[in-house]
Coordinates of C-alpha atoms and ligand atoms in Angstrom, one line a residue:
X7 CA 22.4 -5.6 -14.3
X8 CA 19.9 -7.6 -15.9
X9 CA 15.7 -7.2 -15.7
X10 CA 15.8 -10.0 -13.6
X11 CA 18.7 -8.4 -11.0
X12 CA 16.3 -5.2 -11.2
X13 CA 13.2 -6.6 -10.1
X14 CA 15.2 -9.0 -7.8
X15 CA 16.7 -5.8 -5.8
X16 CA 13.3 -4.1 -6.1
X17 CA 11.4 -6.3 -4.2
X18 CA 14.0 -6.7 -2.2
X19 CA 13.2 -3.0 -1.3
X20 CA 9.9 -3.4 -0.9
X21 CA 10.5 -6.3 1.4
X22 CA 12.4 -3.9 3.7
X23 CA 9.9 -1.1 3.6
X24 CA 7.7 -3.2 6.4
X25 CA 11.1 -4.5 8.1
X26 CA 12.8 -1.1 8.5
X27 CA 11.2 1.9 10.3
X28 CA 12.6 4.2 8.9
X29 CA 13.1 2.8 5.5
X30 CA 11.2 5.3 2.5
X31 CA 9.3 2.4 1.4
X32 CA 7.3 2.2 4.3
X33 CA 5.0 4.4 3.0
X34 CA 3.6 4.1 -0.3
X35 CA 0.9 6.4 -2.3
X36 CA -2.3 4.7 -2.8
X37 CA -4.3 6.3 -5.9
X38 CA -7.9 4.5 -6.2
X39 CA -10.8 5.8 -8.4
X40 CA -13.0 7.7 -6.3
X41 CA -17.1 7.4 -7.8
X42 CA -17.7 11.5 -7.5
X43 CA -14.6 13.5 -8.2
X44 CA -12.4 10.8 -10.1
X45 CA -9.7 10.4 -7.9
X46 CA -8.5 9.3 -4.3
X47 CA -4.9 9.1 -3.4
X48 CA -3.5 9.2 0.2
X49 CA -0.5 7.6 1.9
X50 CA 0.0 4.5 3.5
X51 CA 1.8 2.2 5.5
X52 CA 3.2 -1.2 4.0
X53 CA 2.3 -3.3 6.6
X54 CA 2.8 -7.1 4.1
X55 CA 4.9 -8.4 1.6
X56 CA 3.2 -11.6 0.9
X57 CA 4.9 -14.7 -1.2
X58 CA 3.1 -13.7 -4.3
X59 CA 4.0 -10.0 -4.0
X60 CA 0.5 -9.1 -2.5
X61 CA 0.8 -6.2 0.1
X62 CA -0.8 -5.3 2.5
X63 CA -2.2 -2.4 4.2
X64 CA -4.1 -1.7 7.4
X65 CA -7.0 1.1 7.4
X66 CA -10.6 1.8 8.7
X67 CA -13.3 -0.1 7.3
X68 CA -15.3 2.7 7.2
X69 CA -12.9 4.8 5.5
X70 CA -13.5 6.3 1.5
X71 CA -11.2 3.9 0.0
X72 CA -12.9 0.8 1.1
X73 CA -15.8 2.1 -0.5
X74 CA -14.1 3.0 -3.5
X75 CA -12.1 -0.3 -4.2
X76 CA -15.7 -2.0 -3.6
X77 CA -16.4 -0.2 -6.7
X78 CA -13.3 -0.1 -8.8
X79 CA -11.0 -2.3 -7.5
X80 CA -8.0 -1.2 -9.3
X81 CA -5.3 0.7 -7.8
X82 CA -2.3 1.9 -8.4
X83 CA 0.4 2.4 -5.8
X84 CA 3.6 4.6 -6.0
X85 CA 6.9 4.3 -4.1
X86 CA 9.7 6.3 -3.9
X87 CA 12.9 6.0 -2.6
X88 CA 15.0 9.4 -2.8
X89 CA 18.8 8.0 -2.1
X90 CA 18.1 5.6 -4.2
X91 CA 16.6 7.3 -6.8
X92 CA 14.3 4.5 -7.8
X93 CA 10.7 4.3 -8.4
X94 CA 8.1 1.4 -8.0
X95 CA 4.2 2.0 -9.4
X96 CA 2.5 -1.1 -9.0
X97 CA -1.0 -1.6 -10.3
X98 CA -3.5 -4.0 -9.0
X99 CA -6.6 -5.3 -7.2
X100 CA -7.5 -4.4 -3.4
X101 CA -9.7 -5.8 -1.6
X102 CA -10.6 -5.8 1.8
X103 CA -9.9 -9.3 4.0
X104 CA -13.5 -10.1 5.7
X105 CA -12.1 -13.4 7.4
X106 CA -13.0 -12.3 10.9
X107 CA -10.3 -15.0 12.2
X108 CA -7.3 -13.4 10.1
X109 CA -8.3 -9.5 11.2
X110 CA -8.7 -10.8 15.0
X111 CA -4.7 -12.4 15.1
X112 CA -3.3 -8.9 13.4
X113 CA -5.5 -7.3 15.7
X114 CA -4.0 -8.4 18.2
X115 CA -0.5 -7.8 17.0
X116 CA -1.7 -3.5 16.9
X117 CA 0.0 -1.9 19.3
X118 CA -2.3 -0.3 21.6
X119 CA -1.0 3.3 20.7
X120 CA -2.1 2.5 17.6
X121 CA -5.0 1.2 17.6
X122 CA -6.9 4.5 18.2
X123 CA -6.2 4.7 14.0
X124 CA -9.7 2.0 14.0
X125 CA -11.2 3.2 17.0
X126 CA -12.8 6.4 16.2
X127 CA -17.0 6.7 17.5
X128 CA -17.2 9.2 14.2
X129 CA -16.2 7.5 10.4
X130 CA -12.5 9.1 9.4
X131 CA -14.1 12.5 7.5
X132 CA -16.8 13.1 9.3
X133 CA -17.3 17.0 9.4
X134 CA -16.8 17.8 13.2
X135 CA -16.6 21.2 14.6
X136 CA -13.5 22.8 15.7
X137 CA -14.2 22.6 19.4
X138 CA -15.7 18.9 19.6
X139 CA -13.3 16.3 20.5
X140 CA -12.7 13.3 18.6
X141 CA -14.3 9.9 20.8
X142 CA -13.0 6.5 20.6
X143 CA -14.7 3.6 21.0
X144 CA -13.6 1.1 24.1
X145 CA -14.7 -2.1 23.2
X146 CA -14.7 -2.7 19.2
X147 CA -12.5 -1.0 16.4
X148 CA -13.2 -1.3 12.6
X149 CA -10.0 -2.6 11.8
X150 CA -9.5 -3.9 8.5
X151 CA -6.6 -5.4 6.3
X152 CA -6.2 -4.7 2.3
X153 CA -4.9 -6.8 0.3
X154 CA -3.6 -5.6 -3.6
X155 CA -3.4 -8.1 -5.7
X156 CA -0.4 -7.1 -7.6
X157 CA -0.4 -7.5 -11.4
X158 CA 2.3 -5.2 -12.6
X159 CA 5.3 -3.5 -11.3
X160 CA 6.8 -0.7 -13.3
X161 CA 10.0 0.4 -12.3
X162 CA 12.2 4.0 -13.0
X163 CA 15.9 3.7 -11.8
X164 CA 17.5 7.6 -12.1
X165 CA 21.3 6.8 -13.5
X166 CA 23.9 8.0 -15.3
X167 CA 24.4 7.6 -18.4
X168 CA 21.1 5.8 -18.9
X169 CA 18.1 5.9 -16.8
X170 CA 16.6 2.5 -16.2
X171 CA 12.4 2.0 -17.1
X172 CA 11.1 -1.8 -16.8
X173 CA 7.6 -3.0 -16.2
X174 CA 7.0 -6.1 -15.1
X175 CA 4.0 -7.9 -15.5
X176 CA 2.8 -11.3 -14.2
X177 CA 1.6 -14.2 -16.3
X178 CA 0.8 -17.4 -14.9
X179 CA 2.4 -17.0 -12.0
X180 CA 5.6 -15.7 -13.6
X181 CA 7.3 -12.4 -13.6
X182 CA 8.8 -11.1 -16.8
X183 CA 10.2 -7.5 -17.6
X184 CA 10.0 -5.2 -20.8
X185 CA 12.7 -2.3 -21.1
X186 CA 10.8 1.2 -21.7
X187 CA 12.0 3.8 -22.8
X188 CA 12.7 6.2 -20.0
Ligands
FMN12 C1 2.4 9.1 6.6 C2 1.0 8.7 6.6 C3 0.7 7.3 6.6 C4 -0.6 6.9 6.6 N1 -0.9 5.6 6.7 C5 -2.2 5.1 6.7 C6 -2.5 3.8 6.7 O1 -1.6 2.9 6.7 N2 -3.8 3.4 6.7 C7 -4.8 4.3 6.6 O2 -6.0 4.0 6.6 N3 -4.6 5.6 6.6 C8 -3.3 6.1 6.6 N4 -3.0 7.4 6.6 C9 -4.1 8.3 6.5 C10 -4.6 8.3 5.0 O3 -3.6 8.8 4.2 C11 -5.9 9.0 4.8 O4 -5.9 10.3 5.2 C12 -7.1 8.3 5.5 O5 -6.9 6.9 5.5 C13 -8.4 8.6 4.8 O6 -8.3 8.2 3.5 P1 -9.6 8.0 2.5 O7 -10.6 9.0 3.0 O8 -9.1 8.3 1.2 O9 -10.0 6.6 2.7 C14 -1.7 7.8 6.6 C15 -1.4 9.2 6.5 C16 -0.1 9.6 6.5 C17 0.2 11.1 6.5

Protein backbone atom coordinates (compact mmCIF):
# COMPACT_ATOMS: atom_id res chain seq x y z
CA UNK A 1 0.00 0.00 0.00
CA UNK A 2 1.26 3.30 -0.51
CA UNK A 3 1.22 6.64 2.04
CA UNK A 4 -1.40 7.87 0.08
CA UNK A 5 -3.68 4.38 0.26
CA UNK A 6 -2.82 4.65 4.17
CA UNK A 7 -4.13 8.03 4.85
CA UNK A 8 -6.87 7.34 2.17
CA UNK A 9 -8.32 4.26 4.39
CA UNK A 10 -7.61 6.24 7.58
CA UNK A 11 -9.84 8.86 7.06
CA UNK A 12 -11.93 6.77 5.65
CA UNK A 13 -12.05 5.41 9.29
CA UNK A 14 -12.44 8.32 10.84
CA UNK A 15 -15.29 9.18 8.52
CA UNK A 16 -17.16 6.13 9.83
CA UNK A 17 -16.44 6.80 13.53
CA UNK A 18 -19.51 9.60 13.38
CA UNK A 19 -21.50 7.27 10.84
CA UNK A 20 -21.40 4.03 12.78
CA UNK A 21 -22.53 3.64 16.47
CA UNK A 22 -20.77 1.32 17.35
CA UNK A 23 -17.74 1.93 15.34
CA UNK A 24 -14.23 2.38 17.95
CA UNK A 25 -13.66 5.65 16.35
CA UNK A 26 -16.46 7.29 17.72
CA UNK A 27 -14.69 8.10 20.58
CA UNK A 28 -11.50 9.74 20.48
CA UNK A 29 -9.06 10.98 23.49
CA UNK A 30 -8.77 14.61 23.68
CA UNK A 31 -5.40 15.63 25.55
CA UNK A 32 -5.32 19.64 25.95
CA UNK A 33 -2.88 21.64 28.19
CA UNK A 34 -4.55 22.37 31.30
CA UNK A 35 -2.97 26.06 32.99
CA UNK A 36 -2.52 24.39 36.71
CA UNK A 37 -1.52 20.76 36.61
CA UNK A 38 -0.23 20.44 32.92
CA UNK A 39 -2.49 18.29 31.49
CA UNK A 40 -6.27 17.56 30.55
CA UNK A 41 -7.27 14.52 28.70
CA UNK A 42 -10.91 12.94 28.60
CA UNK A 43 -12.92 11.17 25.92
CA UNK A 44 -15.04 12.22 23.41
CA UNK A 45 -17.51 11.74 20.86
CA UNK A 46 -16.72 12.46 17.07
CA UNK A 47 -19.63 14.18 16.19
CA UNK A 48 -17.90 15.91 12.42
CA UNK A 49 -15.71 15.02 9.77
CA UNK A 50 -15.55 18.22 7.90
CA UNK A 51 -14.17 18.56 4.10
CA UNK A 52 -10.90 19.83 5.38
CA UNK A 53 -10.49 17.04 7.95
CA UNK A 54 -11.75 19.43 10.80
CA UNK A 55 -13.77 17.41 13.53
CA UNK A 56 -15.93 18.16 15.48
CA UNK A 57 -16.97 17.70 18.96
CA UNK A 58 -19.98 18.72 21.07
CA UNK A 59 -19.31 19.70 24.97
CA UNK A 60 -20.38 22.18 27.68
CA UNK A 61 -19.37 25.67 27.29
CA UNK A 62 -18.61 25.89 30.69
CA UNK A 63 -16.61 22.85 30.79
CA UNK A 64 -12.41 22.89 31.75
CA UNK A 65 -11.46 22.27 28.26
CA UNK A 66 -13.04 25.33 26.78
CA UNK A 67 -11.22 27.14 29.15
CA UNK A 68 -8.08 25.50 28.40
CA UNK A 69 -8.13 25.63 24.58
CA UNK A 70 -8.93 29.54 25.16
CA UNK A 71 -5.45 29.39 26.54
CA UNK A 72 -3.52 26.86 24.57
CA UNK A 73 -5.28 25.96 21.75
CA UNK A 74 -3.37 23.03 20.75
CA UNK A 75 -4.50 19.67 21.12
CA UNK A 76 -3.84 16.43 20.46
CA UNK A 77 -6.30 13.76 19.91
CA UNK A 78 -5.84 9.88 19.98
CA UNK A 79 -7.80 7.10 18.24
CA UNK A 80 -7.73 3.67 18.52
CA UNK A 81 -9.16 0.99 16.74
CA UNK A 82 -8.36 -2.60 18.40
CA UNK A 83 -9.38 -5.03 15.34
CA UNK A 84 -7.76 -3.08 13.36
CA UNK A 85 -4.83 -2.51 15.12
CA UNK A 86 -4.38 0.98 13.86
CA UNK A 87 -3.66 4.18 15.48
CA UNK A 88 -4.54 7.92 14.53
CA UNK A 89 -3.00 10.97 16.88
CA UNK A 90 -3.94 14.07 15.31
CA UNK A 91 -2.67 17.38 16.48
CA UNK A 92 -4.32 20.67 16.07
CA UNK A 93 -6.20 23.84 16.97
CA UNK A 94 -9.75 23.78 18.86
CA UNK A 95 -11.68 26.25 19.13
CA UNK A 96 -15.06 26.79 20.28
CA UNK A 97 -17.85 27.85 17.25
CA UNK A 98 -19.62 31.18 18.80
CA UNK A 99 -21.92 31.58 15.66
CA UNK A 100 -25.15 31.51 17.67
CA UNK A 101 -26.93 30.59 14.16
CA UNK A 102 -24.73 27.39 13.54
CA UNK A 103 -24.96 26.07 17.54
CA UNK A 104 -28.96 26.79 17.24
CA UNK A 105 -29.52 24.25 13.87
CA UNK A 106 -27.20 21.36 15.71
CA UNK A 107 -29.12 22.13 18.62
CA UNK A 108 -31.83 21.26 17.31
CA UNK A 109 -30.63 18.11 15.83
CA UNK A 110 -29.68 16.88 19.95
CA UNK A 111 -31.78 14.41 20.74
CA UNK A 112 -33.69 15.37 23.69
CA UNK A 113 -32.11 12.33 25.87
CA UNK A 114 -29.19 13.99 25.24
CA UNK A 115 -29.44 17.09 25.75
CA UNK A 116 -29.32 16.95 29.53
CA UNK A 117 -25.19 16.62 28.65
CA UNK A 118 -25.56 20.96 28.23
CA UNK A 119 -28.30 21.34 30.52
CA UNK A 120 -26.85 21.13 33.93
CA UNK A 121 -27.95 24.38 36.62
CA UNK A 122 -24.24 23.47 38.22
CA UNK A 123 -20.91 23.85 35.71
CA UNK A 124 -19.68 19.94 34.92
CA UNK A 125 -17.13 19.67 38.22
CA UNK A 126 -18.71 21.48 40.42
CA UNK A 127 -18.07 19.83 44.00
CA UNK A 128 -21.72 18.73 45.01
CA UNK A 129 -22.43 16.59 47.94
CA UNK A 130 -23.29 13.07 47.87
CA UNK A 131 -26.97 13.49 48.61
CA UNK A 132 -27.82 16.72 46.42
CA UNK A 133 -29.28 15.99 43.14
CA UNK A 134 -27.89 17.18 40.05
CA UNK A 135 -30.66 20.13 38.45
CA UNK A 136 -31.22 20.84 34.85
CA UNK A 137 -32.03 23.82 33.50
CA UNK A 138 -35.55 23.94 31.34
CA UNK A 139 -35.22 26.62 29.11
CA UNK A 140 -31.41 27.26 27.93
CA UNK A 141 -28.41 24.73 27.63
CA UNK A 142 -24.72 25.82 27.15
CA UNK A 143 -24.31 23.79 24.21
CA UNK A 144 -21.29 24.35 22.34
CA UNK A 145 -19.48 22.80 19.21
CA UNK A 146 -15.48 22.44 18.93
CA UNK A 147 -13.89 22.54 16.11
CA UNK A 148 -9.87 21.18 15.68
CA UNK A 149 -8.25 22.52 13.15
CA UNK A 150 -6.30 19.53 12.11
CA UNK A 151 -2.67 20.09 11.11
CA UNK A 152 -1.07 16.69 11.38
CA UNK A 153 -2.13 13.10 11.43
CA UNK A 154 0.33 10.56 12.63
CA UNK A 155 -0.55 7.17 12.02
CA UNK A 156 0.69 3.44 13.68
CA UNK A 157 -0.59 0.37 11.69
CA UNK A 158 0.36 -3.03 14.02
CA UNK A 159 1.51 -5.67 11.06
CA UNK A 160 3.45 -8.40 10.39
CA UNK A 161 6.40 -8.35 9.19
CA UNK A 162 6.62 -4.62 9.44
CA UNK A 163 4.68 -2.26 11.43
CA UNK A 164 3.43 0.81 9.52
CA UNK A 165 4.38 4.66 11.25
CA UNK A 166 3.41 7.74 8.83
CA UNK A 167 2.66 11.30 9.73
CA UNK A 168 1.01 13.34 7.67
CA UNK A 169 1.23 16.87 7.71
CA UNK A 170 -0.70 19.59 5.82
CA UNK A 171 0.88 22.30 3.67
CA UNK A 172 -1.05 24.59 1.64
CA UNK A 173 -3.86 22.74 1.61
CA UNK A 174 -2.19 19.42 0.78
CA UNK A 175 -1.58 16.29 2.61
CA UNK A 176 1.81 14.58 2.35
CA UNK A 177 3.14 11.58 4.47
CA UNK A 178 6.75 10.76 5.83
CA UNK A 179 7.52 7.04 6.82
CA UNK A 180 8.78 6.84 10.59
CA UNK A 181 10.33 4.46 11.97
CA UNK A 182 8.02 2.43 14.07
C1 LIG B 1 -17.35 7.53 26.48
C2 LIG B 1 -17.37 8.98 26.87
C3 LIG B 1 -17.64 9.93 25.91
C4 LIG B 1 -17.68 11.27 26.25
N1 LIG B 1 -17.96 12.20 25.30
C5 LIG B 1 -18.00 13.51 25.63
C6 LIG B 1 -18.27 14.50 24.65
O1 LIG B 1 -18.48 14.22 23.46
N2 LIG B 1 -18.30 15.79 25.07
C7 LIG B 1 -18.07 16.16 26.36
O2 LIG B 1 -18.11 17.34 26.67
N3 LIG B 1 -17.80 15.25 27.30
C8 LIG B 1 -17.75 13.94 26.96
N4 LIG B 1 -17.47 13.00 27.92
C9 LIG B 1 -17.16 13.48 29.28
C10 LIG B 1 -15.73 14.03 29.25
O3 LIG B 1 -14.84 12.97 29.01
C11 LIG B 1 -15.33 14.80 30.50
O4 LIG B 1 -15.48 14.03 31.65
C12 LIG B 1 -16.14 16.07 30.66
O5 LIG B 1 -16.43 16.67 29.41
C13 LIG B 1 -15.38 17.08 31.52
O6 LIG B 1 -14.15 17.34 30.91
P1 LIG B 1 -13.23 18.59 31.27
O7 LIG B 1 -13.51 18.93 32.70
O8 LIG B 1 -11.85 18.10 31.04
O9 LIG B 1 -13.61 19.69 30.33
C14 LIG B 1 -17.43 11.66 27.59
C15 LIG B 1 -17.13 10.69 28.55
C16 LIG B 1 -17.11 9.37 28.20
C17 LIG B 1 -16.81 8.36 29.26
Amino acid sequence: MSLNEYFDAAILELKKGTSQKKHPFRYFTLASLQPNTGIGIRPEVLRKVEENLDLIFYTDKRSAKIEEIKIHPRVSGLFYHPKKLLQLKIVGQANAIEDSATLKTYWNGVPTKARKDYTTNLAPGTPITDEQAVDFLENENHFVMVRIQVNEIELVQLQRPEHMRIRFQITNGKWNGTRLVP
